[in-house]
Amino acid sequence: MYLLGIESTCDESGIALIEARGEKVKILAHELRSQIKIHQPYGGVVPLLAAREHKKNLPFLLTLIEKNFDLRKIDYLAFSVGPGLLPALVEGKEFTINLAKKFNKKIIPVDHLYAHFASVFIKNKLHVWQKIKKINFPVLVLIVSGGHTNLYFVEDLTKFKKLGQTIDDAAGETLDKGARALNLGYPGGPIIEEKAKRAKNVYPLPKPLLEKGLNFSFSGLKTAFNELIKEIKEAKGTIDEEEIYNLSASLQKTVFEILIYKLNKAREFYKPKEIIITGGVSANMTLRKMAKKFFRNIKVIFPERILSTDNGLNIAVGGYFLLKEKSLALEPEKIEVYPRKI
Ligand code: KG4
Ligand code: ZN
């Protein structure tokens, strides 16, 4: 069967087309338009601008796919219904519903976080049949992105138990805000990663809520980081490049140590067979190395780096799982988007 995956939750417009048969998938198209340049001057994503860009980008991406594929052959549309930015989701919804009505197709509503989970099961390889990756359940799944830091115990493709989440800022948001405090631009995660590579020293920073359960908290760390910047500025009169490297490394290291510490707590209690770390922040090589080094005797699985951040392919694959496991496919009129998790 053919599935189209449509992504518009935040600042990435994406559409992918997959062919799926049993335990195999073939990626026929994977189109993505990043909006980073549009939002960069504002230091973060502007929801209405994101919606305007999706409105322009999604039809354009579809024309690219249409060049090589007769859209009438599509069996289902998978669409990311949230959590995300409401104006962006609404734009994607309009687009998806119109398409579904035009071709008389059903829509598979795919949760944005579920799509991040689905991303680890496939390789980003076009035009070849690939086997869906086998995971040894139960697994712990940590989803770390710009909007979420969620930890789950997962028993099969659709059986999720949430163990913890952030009570304030998300991990990616902490890196984004840290980068903004250092005037490094947006999105902060990859910039911080680059700067941190050249650090000579790291400063100690607090790890709020560390010993208290499996929820996360980063806002105290953010405040302490801003204070540290102020102190250095007062002492030195400026934040020079070397301090930027050191500060970036300090923030990044602290955030990742918190993530790994909590993951380990959950691991001791729930005894999973494998660990999955996914979502935008999982693109970070330092996090990957730290996690692999720490969890020596348990497999830690990441998506391919390019699939860590939002894209239509993750939605298409997530949609296929939901259809296969739960027969989830709705008439277009039934599709609702949600900016927050419900
Ligand atoms: O999943 P995603 O594309 O969108 C959301 O669902 O939020 O994740 C975006 C987040 C941003 O906070 C961004 O700074 C972070 O992922 N990110 C990274 C890296 N690449 C993206 N954080 C750390 N290192 C990276 N290389
Ligand atoms: Zn995401």
XYZ file of C-alpha atoms and ligand atoms in Angstrom, residues 9-12 112 116 144-148 172-173 175-176 187-190 193 252 256 279-285 305 308-310, ligand 1:
59
model
C 3.781 20.735 13.507
C 6.478 23.378 13.825
C 9.072 24.877 11.484
C 9.622 22.011 9.066
C 4.072 14.072 16.639
C 9.684 10.500 16.631
C 13.890 14.987 23.522
C 12.910 17.881 21.301
C 12.287 21.610 21.290
C 8.899 21.176 22.940
C 9.148 17.884 24.816
C 15.884 21.367 23.333
C 14.226 24.551 24.544
C 19.644 24.656 24.574
C 17.739 27.057 22.308
C 17.983 26.797 16.523
C 20.367 26.688 19.442
C 20.939 22.942 19.821
C 23.166 22.414 16.774
C 26.940 21.452 19.817
C 25.043 20.902 26.973
C 22.633 15.544 28.844
C 13.560 13.680 18.807
C 15.484 16.733 17.561
C 18.038 16.799 20.396
C 18.987 13.186 19.663
C 20.787 14.482 16.555
C 23.518 15.615 18.952
C 26.670 13.510 18.640
C 20.648 11.840 12.545
C 15.931 13.063 14.460
C 14.209 16.313 13.610
C 10.658 16.672 12.271
O 11.918 17.397 16.994
P 12.297 18.747 16.533
O 12.735 18.917 15.109
O 11.104 19.759 16.738
C 10.332 19.732 17.903
O 9.535 18.782 18.022
O 10.578 20.607 18.751
O 13.417 19.270 17.530
C 13.934 20.549 17.473
C 14.854 20.736 18.641
C 15.360 22.153 18.818
O 15.302 22.502 20.186
C 16.798 22.058 18.345
O 17.667 23.000 18.948
C 17.151 20.658 18.764
O 15.999 19.899 18.491
N 18.283 20.121 18.000
C 19.460 19.800 18.565
C 20.304 19.402 17.508
N 19.606 19.469 16.346
C 18.358 19.914 16.666
N 19.868 19.858 19.849
C 21.134 19.481 20.103
N 22.006 19.106 19.147
C 21.648 19.034 17.858
N 22.521 18.663 16.936
